[in-house]
Amino acid sequence: MYEQDMQRNETIFGKILRGEIPCNKVYEDEHILAFHDISPAAKVHALVIPKKLISSVNEASEDDLTLLGHLQTKIPEIAQLAGCDKHGYRVITNVGPNAGQEVFHIHYHILGGEKLSGLNPKL
Ligand code: AMP
């Protein structure tokens, strides 16, 4: 399943990028798009994706250094536009099945707008 998904170029985020399905946009430029998550896990939950298809952090290469650096340095502005910059926020990217990655187009979750629970529920 994981291998098949990784090899498939077609993802829901590809459809959003091509304008085939709508999104609630937060920010867009030539290289990246940010939009609100359809099923928010916090009061504010935005996703940031590069327009280039990279399946996950595992598939990022040195060719992607500038693009992913750009994406990451835009996160504070996107958090501000989404309304969660004031008191801090969390940035997460899931990789593969153990992390629960569902969409195989690299994306960074920005979670905030409220106090978030700790990362380790076992503690
Ligand atoms: P992940 O589990 O890390 O692959 O995250 C995928 C995220 O994409 C989940 O949080 C979903 O709620 C979100 N998602 C799926 N489809 C859409 C959509 N059409 N618009 C916005 N967010 C979506």
PDB file of C-alpha atoms and ligand atoms in Angstrom:
ATOM      1  CA  MET A   1       0.000   0.000   0.000  1.00  0.00           C
ATOM      2  CA  TYR A   2       2.714   2.456   1.004  1.00  0.00           C
ATOM      3  CA  GLU A   3       4.856   1.604  -2.028  1.00  0.00           C
ATOM      4  CA  GLN A   4       1.884   1.900  -4.366  1.00  0.00           C
ATOM      5  CA  ASP A   5       0.836   5.249  -2.933  1.00  0.00           C
ATOM      6  CA  MET A   6       4.347   6.598  -3.159  1.00  0.00           C
ATOM      7  CA  GLN A   7       4.585   5.700  -6.815  1.00  0.00           C
ATOM      8  CA  ARG A   8       1.242   7.271  -7.673  1.00  0.00           C
ATOM      9  CA  ASN A   9       1.571  10.828  -8.909  1.00  0.00           C
ATOM     10  CA  GLU A  10      -2.098  11.508  -8.406  1.00  0.00           C
ATOM     11  CA  THR A  11      -3.003  12.864  -4.976  1.00  0.00           C
ATOM     12  CA  ILE A  12      -5.777  15.028  -3.564  1.00  0.00           C
ATOM     13  CA  PHE A  13      -3.235  17.843  -3.214  1.00  0.00           C
ATOM     14  CA  GLY A  14      -2.365  17.521  -6.915  1.00  0.00           C
ATOM     15  CA  LYS A  15      -6.048  18.067  -7.649  1.00  0.00           C
ATOM     16  CA  ILE A  16      -6.075  21.145  -5.395  1.00  0.00           C
ATOM     17  CA  LEU A  17      -2.968  22.520  -7.136  1.00  0.00           C
ATOM     18  CA  ARG A  18      -4.577  22.019 -10.536  1.00  0.00           C
ATOM     19  CA  GLY A  19      -7.762  23.745  -9.360  1.00  0.00           C
ATOM     20  CA  GLU A  20      -9.825  20.578  -9.860  1.00  0.00           C
ATOM     21  CA  ILE A  21     -11.080  20.722  -6.274  1.00  0.00           C
ATOM     22  CA  PRO A  22     -11.314  23.828  -4.087  1.00  0.00           C
ATOM     23  CA  CYS A  23      -9.338  24.671  -0.999  1.00  0.00           C
ATOM     24  CA  ASN A  24      -9.601  27.338   1.674  1.00  0.00           C
ATOM     25  CA  LYS A  25      -6.429  29.185   0.733  1.00  0.00           C
ATOM     26  CA  VAL A  26      -4.186  30.892   3.283  1.00  0.00           C
ATOM     27  CA  TYR A  27      -1.184  31.794   1.112  1.00  0.00           C
ATOM     28  CA  GLU A  28       0.137  31.136  -2.381  1.00  0.00           C
ATOM     29  CA  ASP A  29       3.177  32.090  -4.366  1.00  0.00           C
ATOM     30  CA  GLU A  30       5.013  30.680  -7.367  1.00  0.00           C
ATOM     31  CA  HIS A  31       6.436  27.772  -5.384  1.00  0.00           C
ATOM     32  CA  ILE A  32       4.086  26.874  -2.533  1.00  0.00           C
ATOM     33  CA  LEU A  33       0.442  26.793  -1.491  1.00  0.00           C
ATOM     34  CA  ALA A  34      -1.015  26.886   2.032  1.00  0.00           C
ATOM     35  CA  PHE A  35      -4.627  26.090   2.881  1.00  0.00           C
ATOM     36  CA  HIS A  36      -6.770  25.136   5.861  1.00  0.00           C
ATOM     37  CA  ASP A  37      -6.990  21.433   6.645  1.00  0.00           C
ATOM     38  CA  ILE A  38     -10.431  20.015   5.825  1.00  0.00           C
ATOM     39  CA  SER A  39     -10.500  18.070   9.088  1.00  0.00           C
ATOM     40  CA  PRO A  40      -8.753  20.310  11.618  1.00  0.00           C
ATOM     41  CA  ALA A  41      -6.922  18.703  14.533  1.00  0.00           C
ATOM     42  CA  ALA A  42      -6.614  22.052  16.365  1.00  0.00           C
ATOM     43  CA  LYS A  43      -8.409  25.426  16.361  1.00  0.00           C
ATOM     44  CA  VAL A  44      -6.050  26.469  13.597  1.00  0.00           C
ATOM     45  CA  HIS A  45      -4.790  23.748  11.264  1.00  0.00           C
ATOM     46  CA  ALA A  46      -3.187  24.750   7.990  1.00  0.00           C
ATOM     47  CA  LEU A  47      -1.179  22.714   5.500  1.00  0.00           C
ATOM     48  CA  VAL A  48       1.722  23.988   3.407  1.00  0.00           C
ATOM     49  CA  ILE A  49       2.762  22.157   0.245  1.00  0.00           C
ATOM     50  CA  PRO A  50       5.299  22.770  -2.500  1.00  0.00           C
ATOM     51  CA  LYS A  51       3.875  22.931  -6.020  1.00  0.00           C
ATOM     52  CA  LYS A  52       6.472  20.355  -7.030  1.00  0.00           C
ATOM     53  CA  LEU A  53       5.457  16.796  -6.214  1.00  0.00           C
ATOM     54  CA  ILE A  54       7.754  15.352  -3.560  1.00  0.00           C
ATOM     55  CA  SER A  55       6.106  12.363  -1.886  1.00  0.00           C
ATOM     56  CA  SER A  56       7.540  12.887   1.599  1.00  0.00           C
ATOM     57  CA  VAL A  57      10.686  13.966   3.440  1.00  0.00           C
ATOM     58  CA  ASN A  58      12.119  10.595   2.380  1.00  0.00           C
ATOM     59  CA  GLU A  59      11.997  11.584  -1.266  1.00  0.00           C
ATOM     60  CA  ALA A  60      13.398  15.112  -0.892  1.00  0.00           C
ATOM     61  CA  SER A  61      16.785  15.565  -2.538  1.00  0.00           C
ATOM     62  CA  GLU A  62      19.474  18.213  -2.746  1.00  0.00           C
ATOM     63  CA  ASP A  63      17.607  19.592  -5.770  1.00  0.00           C
ATOM     64  CA  ASP A  64      14.840  20.548  -3.349  1.00  0.00           C
ATOM     65  CA  LEU A  65      17.005  22.522  -0.907  1.00  0.00           C
ATOM     66  CA  THR A  66      15.952  25.959  -2.146  1.00  0.00           C
ATOM     67  CA  LEU A  67      12.295  25.016  -2.517  1.00  0.00           C
ATOM     68  CA  LEU A  68      11.966  23.419   0.920  1.00  0.00           C
ATOM     69  CA  GLY A  69      14.029  26.213   2.491  1.00  0.00           C
ATOM     70  CA  HIS A  70      11.625  28.709   0.941  1.00  0.00           C
ATOM     71  CA  LEU A  71       8.633  26.726   2.221  1.00  0.00           C
ATOM     72  CA  GLN A  72      10.020  26.538   5.731  1.00  0.00           C
ATOM     73  CA  THR A  73      10.952  30.208   5.958  1.00  0.00           C
ATOM     74  CA  LYS A  74       7.417  31.153   4.825  1.00  0.00           C
ATOM     75  CA  ILE A  75       5.831  29.237   7.716  1.00  0.00           C
ATOM     76  CA  PRO A  76       5.847  32.184  10.191  1.00  0.00           C
ATOM     77  CA  GLU A  77       4.003  34.378   7.678  1.00  0.00           C
ATOM     78  CA  ILE A  78       1.531  31.576   6.948  1.00  0.00           C
ATOM     79  CA  ALA A  79       0.979  31.032  10.686  1.00  0.00           C
ATOM     80  CA  GLN A  80       0.270  34.758  11.010  1.00  0.00           C
ATOM     81  CA  LEU A  81      -2.179  34.712   8.095  1.00  0.00           C
ATOM     82  CA  ALA A  82      -3.902  31.642   9.571  1.00  0.00           C
ATOM     83  CA  GLY A  83      -4.121  33.418  12.940  1.00  0.00           C
ATOM     84  CA  CYS A  84      -1.945  31.225  15.151  1.00  0.00           C
ATOM     85  CA  ASP A  85       1.357  33.099  15.375  1.00  0.00           C
ATOM     86  CA  LYS A  86       0.786  34.930  18.656  1.00  0.00           C
ATOM     87  CA  HIS A  87       1.227  32.179  21.230  1.00  0.00           C
ATOM     88  CA  GLY A  88       3.166  29.581  19.285  1.00  0.00           C
ATOM     89  CA  TYR A  89       2.265  26.675  17.069  1.00  0.00           C
ATOM     90  CA  ARG A  90       3.472  23.231  16.027  1.00  0.00           C
ATOM     91  CA  VAL A  91       4.856  22.197  12.633  1.00  0.00           C
ATOM     92  CA  ILE A  92       4.660  18.507  11.706  1.00  0.00           C
ATOM     93  CA  THR A  93       5.324  16.464   8.599  1.00  0.00           C
ATOM     94  CA  ASN A  94       4.303  12.804   8.597  1.00  0.00           C
ATOM     95  CA  VAL A  95       6.427  10.216   6.797  1.00  0.00           C
ATOM     96  CA  GLY A  96       4.989   6.808   5.985  1.00  0.00           C
ATOM     97  CA  PRO A  97       2.512   4.486   7.661  1.00  0.00           C
ATOM     98  CA  ASN A  98       3.742   4.573  11.262  1.00  0.00           C
ATOM     99  CA  ALA A  99       3.287   8.342  11.248  1.00  0.00           C
ATOM    100  CA  GLY A 100      -0.125   8.022   9.555  1.00  0.00           C
ATOM    101  CA  GLN A 101       0.806   9.763   6.305  1.00  0.00           C
ATOM    102  CA  GLU A 102      -2.309   9.696   4.113  1.00  0.00           C
ATOM    103  CA  VAL A 103      -1.418  12.047   1.278  1.00  0.00           C
ATOM    104  CA  PHE A 104       1.809  11.305  -0.566  1.00  0.00           C
ATOM    105  CA  HIS A 105       2.605  14.870  -1.532  1.00  0.00           C
ATOM    106  CA  ILE A 106       4.900  16.347   1.098  1.00  0.00           C
ATOM    107  CA  HIS A 107       3.043  18.706   3.420  1.00  0.00           C
ATOM    108  CA  TYR A 108       3.721  20.514   6.658  1.00  0.00           C
ATOM    109  CA  HIS A 109       0.913  20.744   9.188  1.00  0.00           C
ATOM    110  CA  ILE A 110       0.755  24.041  11.119  1.00  0.00           C
ATOM    111  CA  LEU A 111      -1.253  23.500  14.296  1.00  0.00           C
ATOM    112  CA  GLY A 112      -2.144  26.174  16.819  1.00  0.00           C
ATOM    113  CA  GLY A 113      -4.707  28.686  17.979  1.00  0.00           C
ATOM    114  CA  GLU A 114      -4.918  26.902  21.332  1.00  0.00           C
ATOM    115  CA  LYS A 115      -2.684  25.127  23.853  1.00  0.00           C
ATOM    116  CA  LEU A 116      -1.640  21.848  22.241  1.00  0.00           C
ATOM    117  CA  SER A 117      -1.220  18.587  24.128  1.00  0.00           C
ATOM    118  CA  GLY A 118       2.289  17.198  24.599  1.00  0.00           C
ATOM    119  CA  LEU A 119       3.893  15.140  21.868  1.00  0.00           C
ATOM    120  CA  ASN A 120       4.272  12.013  23.993  1.00  0.00           C
ATOM    121  CA  PRO A 121       0.902  10.695  25.230  1.00  0.00           C
ATOM    122  CA  LYS A 122       2.705   7.850  27.055  1.00  0.00           C
ATOM    123  CA  LEU A 123       4.343  10.237  29.533  1.00  0.00           C
TER     124      LEU A 123
HETATM  125  P1  AMP B   1      -1.272  13.307   6.550  1.00  0.00           P
HETATM  126  O1  AMP B   1      -2.046  12.347   7.422  1.00  0.00           O
HETATM  127  O2  AMP B   1      -0.051  13.861   7.213  1.00  0.00           O
HETATM  128  O3  AMP B   1      -0.989  12.723   5.182  1.00  0.00           O
HETATM  129  O4  AMP B   1      -2.209  14.555   6.372  1.00  0.00           O
HETATM  130  C1  AMP B   1      -3.134  14.708   5.329  1.00  0.00           C
HETATM  131  C2  AMP B   1      -4.051  15.833   5.734  1.00  0.00           C
HETATM  132  O5  AMP B   1      -4.739  16.271   4.593  1.00  0.00           O
HETATM  133  C3  AMP B   1      -5.101  15.421   6.782  1.00  0.00           C
HETATM  134  O6  AMP B   1      -4.940  16.243   7.938  1.00  0.00           O
HETATM  135  C4  AMP B   1      -6.424  15.670   6.053  1.00  0.00           C
HETATM  136  O7  AMP B   1      -7.436  16.150   6.905  1.00  0.00           O
HETATM  137  C5  AMP B   1      -6.015  16.693   5.006  1.00  0.00           C
HETATM  138  N1  AMP B   1      -6.848  16.741   3.812  1.00  0.00           N
HETATM  139  C6  AMP B   1      -7.275  15.698   3.053  1.00  0.00           C
HETATM  140  N2  AMP B   1      -8.004  16.129   2.017  1.00  0.00           N
HETATM  141  C7  AMP B   1      -8.051  17.485   2.118  1.00  0.00           C
HETATM  142  C8  AMP B   1      -8.668  18.520   1.351  1.00  0.00           C
HETATM  143  N3  AMP B   1      -9.382  18.261   0.252  1.00  0.00           N
HETATM  144  N4  AMP B   1      -8.491  19.803   1.750  1.00  0.00           N
HETATM  145  C9  AMP B   1      -7.779  20.079   2.860  1.00  0.00           C
HETATM  146  N5  AMP B   1      -7.176  19.161   3.621  1.00  0.00           N
HETATM  147  C10 AMP B   1      -7.315  17.872   3.263  1.00  0.00           C
END
